[in-house]
Amino acid sequence: MTTPRKPHIVGRPFPNVAAESKLTGSARFVDDLVFEQEMLHARLVRSNRAHALIKGIDVSRAMALSAVKAVLVGDDVPVCLGFDVEDRPVLAVDRVRYLGEPVAVVVAETPEAAAVAAGMVYVQYEDLPALLDIEQSCRDDANLIHPTLADYPHAAHVHPRPATNIGHHVSLAHGNLDAGWAASDVIVEHTYRVAPIHHVPLEPHGAVAMMDAGGRITLWASTQAPFVQRQTIAQALGLEPDRLRVITPAVGGGFGGKGLVSIEALAVALAMRLPETPVKLVLTRDEDFSSTFRRPGLSATLRAGASRDGVLQAFSASYEWDCGASIDAAIDAAWTAIYAGTGPYRIANVQIDSYCVYTNYVAAGPMRGNGMPEVHWAVEQHIDRLAEALAMDAVAFRLRNALKGGDVIIDNQIMHATGLEKCIRSAARAVRWPSPGKSSGKHRRRGKGVAAMWSPAFSGRRPGSQAVVRLERPGEVAVYIGGVEVGQGLHTVVGQLVAAELSVPLEWVQISHVDTDESPFQWQSGASHLTWSIGNAVIHAAHAVRTALLQAVAEAWSEPIGNLDVVEGVIISYASDRSLPLPQLLESGLVTGDGERAEIPIEGIGQFVPESLSGDSANWPMLPIMHFSTAAQAVEVEVDVETGMIDILHLASAFDVGRAINPDIVASQIKGGAVQGLSITLLESLRQENGRFGNASLRDYRLANSLDVPQKLEAIIIEVPQDDGPFGARGVGEHALVGVSAAVANALYNAVGIRISSLPITSESVWEALQKQIDSDEIIT
């Protein structure tokens, strides 16, 4: 692969835009799809038990309705879904494992008829004990949620424990832990917990599927991973992958919850049952809460030691993930805890264990940050505890131990160049650490807190990216990529990179939505790797087009290619002063000096594969990490000691992004992630009550709104280039909320001397802790 040229535009390598570039493509939103045939509508029949055997299903009353076209039950689709481990039935067959699990699906002429018919399906159950938390599931005498776990196909990096409720256990150790404890003057041990939460995308899960007369199926789906959809569904339903086409329009929010298959396989199964008829399945908000994915809960027990000089000597952690009825979508979170479970620090002696535990709740899956917000909630509070035990400033302690480029990290890899120290200093400086702020009232106390973070970027199951750049017509450059625009600004960044490499106006660049028939393969849109991976691929593709065009024109003009350039969409010769606008070239063609019409190269294909990787990763024992993003976040809070209310006065986030290709988008991602982090910290939790969620609606599930945005919200961009990133860039969107919760918890302690070890930090939990503090004669001053 040739090396891409440097940006042509002096002083401004990327078009300066904040708006999205024009989006095109054959896909349209699910609700806007128009078919010649009449659309049929599907509705789920869901379990009303958390754990039970299915003794029988009677669909006769539903089928007797004239508007009903089909009813499917588990015996009609007796297969399991799974990308890493096949442990999720498309429809429950012999048992249900969580309240809300689909046991049947009804198809009718109208949504209303489907809803009525779904209510007429009768399921007979035999109840089993429900295991509703990690402790219950890990007991030696616990019922098995998956009795046949040993028989489930799984990837090489998944390590189940058959005959238990532990679906995956992975461990990492290096150094000598005993020696580390012996070298420690201070040792701190504590357990931290994180409640499960929901992704709450504005657009719920939805899909339309239709099989044509030739037996080929098209699936229109709101998904972050069209190629994962194709692979997983085809594998489960026994299809050749090329029989399934997946088209994805712009997605109305995902945050990781649309990264794997949920109800889309049912839409395909229904299309196979009802050929040449489009079938639509869109979940209600209640169904989206209880029948798709949620972020896993976590219990983290940490033990860490440091010597009097402030050096971390030893660290051990047990991360136990509440994965619900399926671990498939939570495997990556367990691995990230292994890779980054120490926090961004040099520690010679480490032992980390990470467990995926089955419970009788809806399956857990990745959510923005993919395990890192949960892990850092524990680690960064623990770092503050250690600093306090050493009577050392919390920022100074972090700087003393912060990773630097060249340090040895996980699996004997070498840490790349990083701006972590700059991030810590910048975030702390922004909130004027450690000077105390003046409280606004008699019963209010101010405090400040800091948290550092690092977060890995996975390469994906098939590492790398491909891109196609094509001159479609005069004034239009078409770009085909496999990454999905989910609101993160991918299309804008890709448009900027193509426009910069080709030296054409940004408005010429048009980026198609993903269609697995037309788009190049991409693992999925997540893990903050798209700017890095797809960015490199589109630069290579645009470079190929540019080089081929200049070569063709050089031959036609009988000039050396070194004389030619492209400037703002015009090919020019610095030697002969000739010029040829690209639209004119595409419209009129290229004529050589002897009058012959020359062929015009119009397409370039680019590929990016990290140098250290090649091939398919199906048999890799560990998921490969390409690089780490690093950051620090600092907050100033004010606490009302009479009510427990916490006001966030200032939140500063300093992120090393490598190179900010679009500073506006980078700043927006950092600020948006920080506010989402505050929502998770102070408000969000799925209340689990006897196997059901007590707040599975937007009326009851609390989310931050505009009134909760801090008085001062600051994004600080640090740029230490990534050596293999496009112009030095690396991702940021996934990581922007990672340190927020721990920073707030540390600020709360700084303000009033109480620690909350379980997320969320509600005003009720703060008030209760304050009352206990008063009762124990620990006076707040």
PDB file of C-alpha atoms in Angstrom, residues 21 27 70 277 344 415 658:
ATOM      1  CA  SER A  21     -21.928  16.045   4.699  1.00  0.00           C
ATOM      2  CA  ALA A  27     -31.674   2.595   2.536  1.00  0.00           C
ATOM      3  CA  ALA A  70     -48.810 -16.712  11.182  1.00  0.00           C
ATOM      4  CA  THR A 277     -44.481 -10.217   1.877  1.00  0.00           C
ATOM      5  CA  PRO A 344      -3.882   3.925  33.506  1.00  0.00           C
ATOM      6  CA  MET A 415       2.453   1.677  25.604  1.00  0.00           C
ATOM      7  CA  GLY A 658      -4.285  12.049  18.762  1.00  0.00           C
TER       8      GLY A 658
END
